[in-house]
Amino acid sequence: MTIKEIQEEIIDEFSMFEDWMERYEYIIELGKSLPIIADEYKLDENLIKGCQSKVWMHSEIDTDKIKFTADSDAILTKGIVALLLRVYSDQTPKAILEADTNFIDEIGLKEHLSPTRANGLVSMVKQIKMYAIAQQARI
């Protein structure tokens, strides 16, 4: 699936919920399904700066696509990172760099997060794009 198709799917899923409590519960459930990052990647160098809670993210290239793994010590943040990895993992660096993040606004996520969590969300997206730049240079 393309990034745009995944984003559309997420927008459709979020439109099914009546209120934000249901959406928060859904995000938390997504976090529970996030594959565990290997302990060897839970290093300070993989911590995302700008997040209120600890978020570790690791990327590696598999053929021409980037695979991301991540974890967080906060359950809601873990769900947010799971949502981002669903969109950006297994995509080419070029696709990641060209993708917009409008789906975040369309589902209303940023406006329903505390300012520090919203900043963390921006930091996570920025880190994903930085990994894509780094991986693109290696291809």
Short mmCIF file of C-alpha atoms in Angstrom, two decimals:
data_model
loop_
_atom_site.label_atom_id
_atom_site.label_comp_id
_atom_site.label_asym_id
_atom_site.label_seq_id
_atom_site.Cartn_x
_atom_site.Cartn_y
_atom_site.Cartn_z
CA MET A 1 0.00 0.00 0.00
CA THR A 2 1.12 3.55 -0.61
CA ILE A 3 1.49 6.04 2.22
CA LYS A 4 -1.52 7.96 0.91
CA GLU A 5 -3.68 4.80 0.90
CA ILE A 6 -2.67 3.98 4.49
CA GLN A 7 -3.41 7.55 5.56
CA GLU A 8 -6.86 7.36 3.93
CA GLU A 9 -7.51 4.08 5.76
CA ILE A 10 -6.59 5.71 9.09
CA ILE A 11 -8.84 8.71 8.38
CA ASP A 12 -11.72 6.31 7.65
CA GLU A 13 -11.06 4.35 10.85
CA PHE A 14 -11.02 7.49 13.01
CA SER A 15 -14.25 8.77 11.42
CA MET A 16 -16.09 5.74 12.82
CA PHE A 17 -15.60 6.89 16.42
CA GLU A 18 -18.17 9.10 18.11
CA ASP A 19 -15.85 11.03 20.41
CA TRP A 20 -12.25 11.50 21.41
CA MET A 21 -12.39 9.10 24.35
CA GLU A 22 -13.07 6.28 21.86
CA ARG A 23 -10.24 7.53 19.65
CA TYR A 24 -7.82 7.63 22.59
CA GLU A 25 -8.81 4.05 23.45
CA TYR A 26 -8.16 3.03 19.85
CA ILE A 27 -4.74 4.72 19.88
CA ILE A 28 -3.89 2.89 23.11
CA GLU A 29 -4.92 -0.42 21.51
CA LEU A 30 -2.65 0.34 18.55
CA GLY A 31 0.19 0.82 21.02
CA LYS A 32 -0.43 -2.59 22.52
CA SER A 33 0.02 -4.16 19.08
CA LEU A 34 3.32 -2.39 18.40
CA PRO A 35 6.05 -5.01 17.97
CA ILE A 36 8.59 -4.76 20.76
CA ILE A 37 11.83 -3.04 19.81
CA ALA A 38 14.92 -5.11 20.55
CA ASP A 39 16.66 -4.04 23.75
CA GLU A 40 19.84 -3.45 21.78
CA TYR A 41 18.11 -0.45 20.13
CA LYS A 42 16.89 1.10 23.39
CA LEU A 43 19.90 3.39 23.44
CA ASP A 44 20.14 7.09 24.18
CA GLU A 45 21.12 7.70 20.56
CA ASN A 46 17.73 6.26 19.48
CA LEU A 47 15.71 8.44 21.87
CA ILE A 48 13.61 11.05 20.12
CA LYS A 49 14.38 14.50 21.42
CA GLY A 50 11.41 16.73 22.09
CA CYS A 51 9.14 14.02 23.49
CA GLN A 52 7.74 14.30 27.00
CA SER A 53 8.02 10.56 27.48
CA LYS A 54 10.79 8.28 26.30
CA VAL A 55 10.45 7.17 22.69
CA TRP A 56 13.05 4.96 21.06
CA MET A 57 13.05 4.58 17.30
CA HIS A 58 15.29 2.49 15.09
CA SER A 59 15.35 2.15 11.32
CA GLU A 60 17.02 -0.20 8.91
CA ILE A 61 16.88 -0.57 5.17
CA ASP A 62 15.50 -3.78 3.68
CA THR A 63 16.07 -3.84 -0.07
CA ASP A 64 14.89 -0.29 -0.87
CA LYS A 65 12.37 0.15 1.95
CA ILE A 66 12.84 1.40 5.49
CA LYS A 67 11.60 -0.72 8.36
CA PHE A 68 11.04 1.09 11.64
CA THR A 69 10.79 -0.30 15.13
CA ALA A 70 9.95 1.78 18.16
CA ASP A 71 8.80 1.77 21.76
CA SER A 72 7.73 4.23 24.41
CA ASP A 73 7.37 4.19 28.17
CA ALA A 74 3.96 5.91 27.89
CA ILE A 75 0.96 3.95 26.60
CA LEU A 76 -0.67 6.81 24.62
CA THR A 77 2.66 7.80 23.08
CA LYS A 78 3.25 4.18 22.16
CA GLY A 79 -0.05 4.24 20.27
CA ILE A 80 0.88 7.44 18.46
CA VAL A 81 4.21 5.98 17.37
CA ALA A 82 2.41 2.78 16.27
CA LEU A 83 0.15 4.93 14.09
CA LEU A 84 3.15 6.67 12.51
CA LEU A 85 5.00 3.41 11.91
CA ARG A 86 1.91 1.97 10.24
CA VAL A 87 2.10 4.84 7.75
CA TYR A 88 5.85 5.10 7.19
CA SER A 89 7.37 1.67 7.82
CA ASP A 90 8.01 -0.51 4.76
CA GLN A 91 8.11 2.52 2.48
CA THR A 92 10.94 3.90 0.35
CA PRO A 93 12.91 6.89 1.63
CA LYS A 94 11.66 8.88 -1.39
CA ALA A 95 8.00 8.11 -0.57
CA ILE A 96 8.52 9.07 3.09
CA LEU A 97 10.17 12.36 2.18
CA GLU A 98 7.45 13.24 -0.36
CA ALA A 99 4.56 12.29 1.93
CA ASP A 100 2.53 14.93 3.65
CA THR A 101 1.28 14.65 7.21
CA ASN A 102 -2.19 16.10 6.60
CA PHE A 103 -3.82 12.92 7.92
CA ILE A 104 -2.72 13.94 11.44
CA ASP A 105 -4.76 17.14 11.15
CA GLU A 106 -7.64 15.38 9.39
CA ILE A 107 -8.12 12.95 12.27
CA GLY A 108 -7.73 15.85 14.74
CA LEU A 109 -4.87 14.23 16.60
CA LYS A 110 -2.62 17.23 17.14
CA GLU A 111 -5.43 19.43 18.47
CA HIS A 112 -6.48 16.75 20.99
CA LEU A 113 -3.02 16.29 22.48
CA SER A 114 -1.39 18.31 25.21
CA PRO A 115 1.13 20.84 23.85
CA THR A 116 4.06 18.68 24.99
CA ARG A 117 2.61 15.55 23.35
CA ALA A 118 1.88 17.52 20.16
CA ASN A 119 5.52 18.65 20.15
CA GLY A 120 6.55 15.01 20.61
CA LEU A 121 4.41 14.00 17.64
CA VAL A 122 6.14 16.62 15.48
CA SER A 123 9.52 15.36 16.75
CA MET A 124 8.61 11.76 15.84
CA VAL A 125 7.63 12.74 12.28
CA LYS A 126 10.80 14.82 11.96
CA GLN A 127 12.91 11.86 13.10
CA ILE A 128 11.21 9.53 10.60
CA LYS A 129 12.03 12.02 7.82
CA MET A 130 15.64 12.30 9.08
CA TYR A 131 16.01 8.51 8.96
CA ALA A 132 14.64 8.59 5.40
CA ILE A 133 17.23 11.23 4.40
CA ALA A 134 20.02 9.15 5.97
CA GLN A 135 18.84 5.91 4.35
CA GLN A 136 18.35 7.57 0.97
CA ALA A 137 22.00 8.64 1.06
CA ARG A 138 23.01 5.00 1.53
CA ILE A 139 21.03 3.62 -1.40
#
